[in-house]
Coordinates of C-alpha atoms in Angstrom, one line a residue:
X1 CA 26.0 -8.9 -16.1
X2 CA 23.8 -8.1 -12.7
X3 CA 25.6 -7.2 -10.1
X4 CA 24.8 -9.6 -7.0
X5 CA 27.2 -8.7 -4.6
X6 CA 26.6 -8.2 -0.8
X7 CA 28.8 -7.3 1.6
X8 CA 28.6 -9.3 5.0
X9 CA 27.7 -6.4 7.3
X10 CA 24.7 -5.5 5.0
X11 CA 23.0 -9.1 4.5
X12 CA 23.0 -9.2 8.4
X13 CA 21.9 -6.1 8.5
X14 CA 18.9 -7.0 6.4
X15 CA 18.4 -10.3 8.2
X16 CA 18.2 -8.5 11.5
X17 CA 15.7 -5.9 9.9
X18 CA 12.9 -9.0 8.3
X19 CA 13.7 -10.9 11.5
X20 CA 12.8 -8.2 13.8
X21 CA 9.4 -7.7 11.5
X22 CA 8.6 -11.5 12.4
X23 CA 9.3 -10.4 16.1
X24 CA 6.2 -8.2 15.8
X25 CA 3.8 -10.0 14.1
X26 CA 4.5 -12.4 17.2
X27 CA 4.0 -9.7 19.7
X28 CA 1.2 -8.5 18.5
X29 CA -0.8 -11.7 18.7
X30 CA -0.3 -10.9 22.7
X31 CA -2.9 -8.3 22.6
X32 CA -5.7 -10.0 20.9
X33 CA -8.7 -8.7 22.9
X34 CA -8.2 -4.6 22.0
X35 CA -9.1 -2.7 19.2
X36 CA -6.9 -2.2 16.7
X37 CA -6.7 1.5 17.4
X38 CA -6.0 1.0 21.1
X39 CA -3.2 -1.7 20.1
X40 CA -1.7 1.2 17.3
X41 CA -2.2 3.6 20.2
X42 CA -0.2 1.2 22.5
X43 CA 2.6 0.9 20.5
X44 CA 2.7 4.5 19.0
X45 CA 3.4 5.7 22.8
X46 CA 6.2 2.8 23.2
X47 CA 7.6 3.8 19.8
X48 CA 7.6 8.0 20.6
X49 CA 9.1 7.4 24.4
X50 CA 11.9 5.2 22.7
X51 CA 13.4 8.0 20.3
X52 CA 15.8 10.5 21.4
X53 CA 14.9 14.1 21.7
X54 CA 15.8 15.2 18.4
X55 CA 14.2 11.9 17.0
X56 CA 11.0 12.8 18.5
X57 CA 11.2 16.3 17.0
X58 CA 11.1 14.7 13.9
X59 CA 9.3 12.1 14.3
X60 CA 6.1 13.9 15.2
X61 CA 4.2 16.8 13.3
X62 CA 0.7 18.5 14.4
X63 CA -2.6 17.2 13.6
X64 CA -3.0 20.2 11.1
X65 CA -0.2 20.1 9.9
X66 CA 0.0 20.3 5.9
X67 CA 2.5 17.8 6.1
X68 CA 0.0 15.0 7.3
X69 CA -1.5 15.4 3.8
X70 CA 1.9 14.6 1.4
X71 CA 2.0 11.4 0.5
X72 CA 3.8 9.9 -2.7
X73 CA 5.2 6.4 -3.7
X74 CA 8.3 7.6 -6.0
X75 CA 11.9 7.3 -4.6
X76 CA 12.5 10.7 -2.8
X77 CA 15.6 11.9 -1.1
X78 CA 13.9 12.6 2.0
X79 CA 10.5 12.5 3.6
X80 CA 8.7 13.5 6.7
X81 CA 8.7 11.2 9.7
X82 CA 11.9 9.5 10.9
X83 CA 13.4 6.4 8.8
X84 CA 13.9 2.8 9.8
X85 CA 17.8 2.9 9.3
X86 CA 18.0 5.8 11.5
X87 CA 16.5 3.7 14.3
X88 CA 18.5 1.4 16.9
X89 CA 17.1 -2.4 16.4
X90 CA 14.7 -2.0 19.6
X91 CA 13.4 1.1 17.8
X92 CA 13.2 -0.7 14.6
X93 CA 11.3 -3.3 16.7
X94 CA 8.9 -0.8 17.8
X95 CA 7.8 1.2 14.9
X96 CA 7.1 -2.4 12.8
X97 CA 5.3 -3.6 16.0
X98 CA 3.0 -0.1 15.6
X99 CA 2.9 -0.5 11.6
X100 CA 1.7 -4.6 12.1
X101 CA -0.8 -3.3 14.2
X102 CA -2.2 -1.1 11.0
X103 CA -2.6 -3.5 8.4
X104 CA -4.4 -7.4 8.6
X105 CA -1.6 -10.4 8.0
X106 CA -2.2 -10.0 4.6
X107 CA -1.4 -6.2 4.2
X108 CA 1.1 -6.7 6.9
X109 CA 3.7 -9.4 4.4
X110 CA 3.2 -7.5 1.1
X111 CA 4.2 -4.1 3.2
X112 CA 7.3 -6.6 4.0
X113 CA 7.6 -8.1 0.5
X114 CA 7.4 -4.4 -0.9
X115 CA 10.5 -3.3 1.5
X116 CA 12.1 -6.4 0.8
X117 CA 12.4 -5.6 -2.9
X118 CA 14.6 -2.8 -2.5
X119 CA 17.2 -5.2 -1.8
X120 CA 16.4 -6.7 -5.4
X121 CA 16.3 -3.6 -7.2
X122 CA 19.9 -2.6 -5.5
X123 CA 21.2 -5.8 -7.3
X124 CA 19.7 -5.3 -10.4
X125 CA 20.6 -1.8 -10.5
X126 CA 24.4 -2.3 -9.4
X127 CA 26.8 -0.1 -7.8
X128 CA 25.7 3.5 -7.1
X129 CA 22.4 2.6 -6.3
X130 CA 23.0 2.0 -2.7
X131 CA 21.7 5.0 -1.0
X132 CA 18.1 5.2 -3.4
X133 CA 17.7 0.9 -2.7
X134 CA 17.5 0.4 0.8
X135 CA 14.9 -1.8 2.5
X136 CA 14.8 0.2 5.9
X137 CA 14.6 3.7 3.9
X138 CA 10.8 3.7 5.2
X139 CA 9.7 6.6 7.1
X140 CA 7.6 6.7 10.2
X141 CA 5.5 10.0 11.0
X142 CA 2.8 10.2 13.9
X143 CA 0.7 13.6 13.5
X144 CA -0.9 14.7 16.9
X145 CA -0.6 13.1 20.6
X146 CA -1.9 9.4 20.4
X147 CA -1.4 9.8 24.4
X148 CA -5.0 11.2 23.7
X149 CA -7.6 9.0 23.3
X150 CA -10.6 10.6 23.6
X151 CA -13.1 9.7 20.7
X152 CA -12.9 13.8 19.6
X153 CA -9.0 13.8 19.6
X154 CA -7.7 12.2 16.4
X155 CA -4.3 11.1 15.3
X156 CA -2.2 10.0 12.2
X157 CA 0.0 7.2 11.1
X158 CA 2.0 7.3 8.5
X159 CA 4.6 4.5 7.0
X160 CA 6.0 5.3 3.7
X161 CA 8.6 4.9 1.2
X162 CA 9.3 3.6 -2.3
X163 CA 6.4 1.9 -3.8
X164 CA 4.6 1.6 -0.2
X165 CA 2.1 4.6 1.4
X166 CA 0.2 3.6 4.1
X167 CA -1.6 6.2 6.3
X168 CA -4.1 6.0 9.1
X169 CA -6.4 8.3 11.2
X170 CA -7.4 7.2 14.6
X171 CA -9.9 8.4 17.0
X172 CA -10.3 6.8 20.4
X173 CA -10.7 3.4 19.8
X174 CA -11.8 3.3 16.2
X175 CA -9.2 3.6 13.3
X176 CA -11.6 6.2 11.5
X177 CA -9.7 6.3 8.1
X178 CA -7.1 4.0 6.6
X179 CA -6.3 6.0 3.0
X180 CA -4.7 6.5 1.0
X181 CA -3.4 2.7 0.7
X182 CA -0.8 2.8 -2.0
X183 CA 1.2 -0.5 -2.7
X184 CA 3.3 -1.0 -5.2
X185 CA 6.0 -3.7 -7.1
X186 CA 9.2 -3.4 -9.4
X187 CA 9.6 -6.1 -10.6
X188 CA 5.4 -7.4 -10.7
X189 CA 7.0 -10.8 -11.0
X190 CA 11.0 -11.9 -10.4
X191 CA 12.5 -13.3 -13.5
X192 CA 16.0 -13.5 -12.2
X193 CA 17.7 -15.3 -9.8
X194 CA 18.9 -12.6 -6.7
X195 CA 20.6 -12.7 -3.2
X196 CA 17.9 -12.5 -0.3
X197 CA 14.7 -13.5 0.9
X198 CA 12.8 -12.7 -2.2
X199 CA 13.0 -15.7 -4.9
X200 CA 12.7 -16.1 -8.7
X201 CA 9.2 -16.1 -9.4
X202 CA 7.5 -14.2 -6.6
X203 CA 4.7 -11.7 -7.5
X204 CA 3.8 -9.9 -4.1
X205 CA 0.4 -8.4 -6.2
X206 CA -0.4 -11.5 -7.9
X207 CA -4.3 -11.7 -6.6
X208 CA -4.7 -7.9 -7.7
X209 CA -3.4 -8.4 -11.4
X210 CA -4.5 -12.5 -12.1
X211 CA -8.4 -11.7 -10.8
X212 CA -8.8 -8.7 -13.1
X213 CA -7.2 -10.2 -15.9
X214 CA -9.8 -13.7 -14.7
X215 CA -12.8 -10.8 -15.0
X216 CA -12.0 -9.0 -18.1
X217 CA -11.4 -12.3 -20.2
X218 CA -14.9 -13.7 -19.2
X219 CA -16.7 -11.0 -20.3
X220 CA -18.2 -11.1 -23.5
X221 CA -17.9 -9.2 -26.8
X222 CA -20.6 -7.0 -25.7
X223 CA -19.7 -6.5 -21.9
X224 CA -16.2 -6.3 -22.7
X225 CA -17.1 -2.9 -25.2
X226 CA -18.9 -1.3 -22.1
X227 CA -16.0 -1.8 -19.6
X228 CA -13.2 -0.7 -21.7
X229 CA -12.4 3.0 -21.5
X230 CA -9.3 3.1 -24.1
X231 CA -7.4 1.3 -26.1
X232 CA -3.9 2.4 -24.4
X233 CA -3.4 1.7 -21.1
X234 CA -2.9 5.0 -19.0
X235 CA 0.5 5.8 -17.5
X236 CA -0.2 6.2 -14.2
X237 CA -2.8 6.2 -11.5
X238 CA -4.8 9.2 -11.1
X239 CA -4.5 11.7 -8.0
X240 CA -0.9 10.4 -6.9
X241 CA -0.1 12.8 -4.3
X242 CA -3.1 14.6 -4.1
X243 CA -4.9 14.4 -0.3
X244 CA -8.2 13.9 -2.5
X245 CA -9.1 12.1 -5.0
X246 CA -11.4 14.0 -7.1
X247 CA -13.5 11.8 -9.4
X248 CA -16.0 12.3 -11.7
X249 CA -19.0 9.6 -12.5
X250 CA -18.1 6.6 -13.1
X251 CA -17.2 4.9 -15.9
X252 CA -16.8 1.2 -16.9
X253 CA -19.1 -2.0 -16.9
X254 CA -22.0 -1.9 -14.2
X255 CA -21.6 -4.8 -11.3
X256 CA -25.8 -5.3 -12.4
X257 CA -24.2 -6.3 -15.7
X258 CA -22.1 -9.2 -14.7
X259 CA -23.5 -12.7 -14.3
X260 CA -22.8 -14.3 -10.7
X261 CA -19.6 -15.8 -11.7
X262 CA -17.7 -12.4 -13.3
X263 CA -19.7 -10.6 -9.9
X264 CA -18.4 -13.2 -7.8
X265 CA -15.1 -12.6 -9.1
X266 CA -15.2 -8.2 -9.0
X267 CA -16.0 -8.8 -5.4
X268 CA -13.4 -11.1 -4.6
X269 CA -11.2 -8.3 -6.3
X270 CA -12.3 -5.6 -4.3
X271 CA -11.7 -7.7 -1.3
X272 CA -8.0 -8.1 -1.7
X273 CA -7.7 -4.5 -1.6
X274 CA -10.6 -4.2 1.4
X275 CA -8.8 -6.8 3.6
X276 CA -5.4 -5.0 3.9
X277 CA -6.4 -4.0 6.7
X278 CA -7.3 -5.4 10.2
X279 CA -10.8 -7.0 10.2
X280 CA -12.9 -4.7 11.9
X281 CA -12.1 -1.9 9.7
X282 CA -12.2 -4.2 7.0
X283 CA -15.5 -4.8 7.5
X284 CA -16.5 -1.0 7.6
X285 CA -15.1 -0.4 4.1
X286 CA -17.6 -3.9 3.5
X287 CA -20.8 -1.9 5.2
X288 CA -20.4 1.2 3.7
X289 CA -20.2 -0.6 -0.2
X290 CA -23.2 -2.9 1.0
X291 CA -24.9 0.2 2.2
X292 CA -24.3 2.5 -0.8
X293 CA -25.1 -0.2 -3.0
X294 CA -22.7 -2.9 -5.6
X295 CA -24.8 -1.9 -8.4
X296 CA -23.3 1.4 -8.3
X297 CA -19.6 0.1 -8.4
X298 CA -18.1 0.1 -12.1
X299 CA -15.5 -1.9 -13.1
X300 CA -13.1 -0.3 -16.0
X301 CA -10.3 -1.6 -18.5
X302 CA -7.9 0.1 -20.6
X303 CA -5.3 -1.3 -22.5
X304 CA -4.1 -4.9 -23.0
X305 CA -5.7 -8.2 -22.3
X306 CA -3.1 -10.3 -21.7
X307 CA 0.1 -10.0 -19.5
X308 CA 3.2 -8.4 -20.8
X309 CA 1.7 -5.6 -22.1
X310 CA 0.6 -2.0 -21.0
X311 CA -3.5 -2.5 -18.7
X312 CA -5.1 -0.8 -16.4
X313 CA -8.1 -0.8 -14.4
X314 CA -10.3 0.8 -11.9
X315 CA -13.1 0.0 -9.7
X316 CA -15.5 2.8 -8.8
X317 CA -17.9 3.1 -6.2
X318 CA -19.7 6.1 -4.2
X319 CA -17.3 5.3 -1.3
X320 CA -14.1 3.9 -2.9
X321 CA -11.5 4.0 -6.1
X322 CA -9.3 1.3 -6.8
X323 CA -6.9 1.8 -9.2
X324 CA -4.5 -0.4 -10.8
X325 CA -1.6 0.3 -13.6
X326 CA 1.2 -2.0 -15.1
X327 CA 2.3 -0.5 -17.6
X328 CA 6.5 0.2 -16.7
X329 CA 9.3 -2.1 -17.6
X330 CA 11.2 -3.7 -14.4
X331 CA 15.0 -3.0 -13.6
X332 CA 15.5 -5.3 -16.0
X333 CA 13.7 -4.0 -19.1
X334 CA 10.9 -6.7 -18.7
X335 CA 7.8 -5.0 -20.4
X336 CA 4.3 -4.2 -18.5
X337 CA 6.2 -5.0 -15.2
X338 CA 5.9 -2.7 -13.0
X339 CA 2.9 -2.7 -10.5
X340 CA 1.5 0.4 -8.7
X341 CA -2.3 -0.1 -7.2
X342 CA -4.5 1.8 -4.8
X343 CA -7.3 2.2 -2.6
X344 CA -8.6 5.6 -2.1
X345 CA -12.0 6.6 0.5
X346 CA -14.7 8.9 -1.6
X347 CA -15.8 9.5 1.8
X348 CA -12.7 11.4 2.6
X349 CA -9.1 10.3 2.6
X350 CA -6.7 11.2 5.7
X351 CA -10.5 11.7 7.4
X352 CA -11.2 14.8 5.9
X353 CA -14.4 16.3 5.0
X354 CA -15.3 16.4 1.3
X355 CA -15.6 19.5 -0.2

């Protein structure tokens, strides 16, 4: 028998929290003439000067510091930066204002679906699972002075917690890096009815699992024996935590391979990762695939063909990795349930230099 139960003081607590996220997404639409780096700049100032002292001290770390470079999407005790339930509501209001300011619409309401779901798992898990399940355990970090925006000054966001890294570099008025981009689901799709805003039958990462599944299944007997790398699905993405991801060449079906439906469909793929972002810098992760080339970008399978079942993929290209596993059971022992996905920058992640 799940446990469902929610004390008063915590559903209104959890109202307040989604309602102020629907506050920003309002606010922001106030500012739409800047950048999005001056508007993240903007509302990283307002969010620093409305801490207290000591929440300051935690809330920001130096540029160089090697902290900047952990990130990880398990369920940790602790992490740098300052958490949402540690913030007043105003504060609350400002940090999601600076996060919406980050990430397109799109990226913006799965970051918000992905939070929501802690609320879900909490219920699924029952009693004693309070303190690791909390939809404002998400952890705000700004590495170097964003009161500096010169073009040769940069600084960091990042948001983070279970299932959802998101970090940021920005320099002057250009958001220069946006990687890792780490989002993740448990469960992939709802099957039982829960307290909350998240209802039976919701699948935040739908487009990211349906259009690979939509790609694999129309290739043919041949095409289908060059993408697949292994029978077994693997068990988790590749590099988690690491600052870089160091990959080797790639392997999979060529995008030269593919008639123009199954390349019309890869590139529709790559775009729901690409556009989780705001448009402009959208549209330089677009420029710099266009520029190195789509017939260099592989796209790879391993694992199952149907849902249910352990599969994996990844889609490789001289300036990006996407990588997506499902492969866990949910909370509730579903099998193959259990989305993590990824968009790393070959170029450099966190705007770092490749070695």
């Amino acid at each position: 028998m799940l446990n469902l139960s929610f004390s008063v003081t915590r559903r209104k607590s959890i109202l307040t929290f989604l309602a102020v996220g629907c506050v920003c997404a309002v606010g922001l639409a106030l500012k739409p003439a800047d950048s999005p780096a001056t508007n993240m700049q903007t509302f990283a100032v307002s969010w620093l000067d409305s801490l207290s002292k000591e929440q300051q001290a935690i809330a920001q770390i130096p540029y160089d510091s090697p902290e900047r470079l952990g990130w990880h999407f398990i369920p940790k005790p602790e992490r740098k930066g300052v958490p949402l339930r540690d913030m007043n509501d105003a504060q609350q209001a400002s940090a999601l204002r600076l996060v919406r300011a980050a990430l397109s619409e799109m990226g913006y309401n799965k970051a918000q679906q992905i939070m929501s779901l802690e609320g879900v798992l909490r219920q699924l898990e029952g009693p004693g699972s309070e303190q690791r399940r909390d939809p404002r355990k998400y952890y705000v970090t700004i590495s170097g002075d964003p009161r500096k925006t010169d073009a040769d000054t940069p600084w960091g966001l990042s948001f983070e917690g279970h299932h959802l890294s998101l970090n940021f570099v920005c320099r002057g008025d250009q958001i220069v890096d946006s990687t890792p981009q780490f989002f993740a689901t448990n469960p992939a799709e709802l099957k039982t009815e829960v307290k909350g805003p998240i209802r039976k039958g919701t699948r935040v990462l739908a487009a990211e699992e349906e259009l690979a599944f939509q790609l694999y299944l129309s290739l043919d007997e041949a095409q289908q024996k060059s993408a697949l790398i292994a029978e077994e699905a693997l068990k988790e993405i590749r590099f988690a935590g690491e600052p870089q991801a160091e990959v080797s060449a790639p392997e999979g079906i060529a995008f030269g391979k593919l008639n123009p439906d199954q390349a019309k469909l890869l590139v529709n793929l790559v775009d729901v990762y690409r556009n989780a972002v705001p448009a402009p810098v959208a549209e330089k992760r677009q420029a710099l695939i266009n520029q190195s080339g789509w017939d260099k970008v592989h796209f790879a399978w391993a694992g199952a063909s149907k849902p249910g079942i352990g599969h994996y993929y990844r889609i490789t290209g001289p300036t990006f990795l996407i990588e997506f596993v499902n492969t866990q059971p949910d909370a509730s022992g579903n099998p193959a349930n259990h989305i993590h996905c990824v968009w790393r920058d070959l170029t450099g992640d966190f705007d770092l230099p490749i070695k």
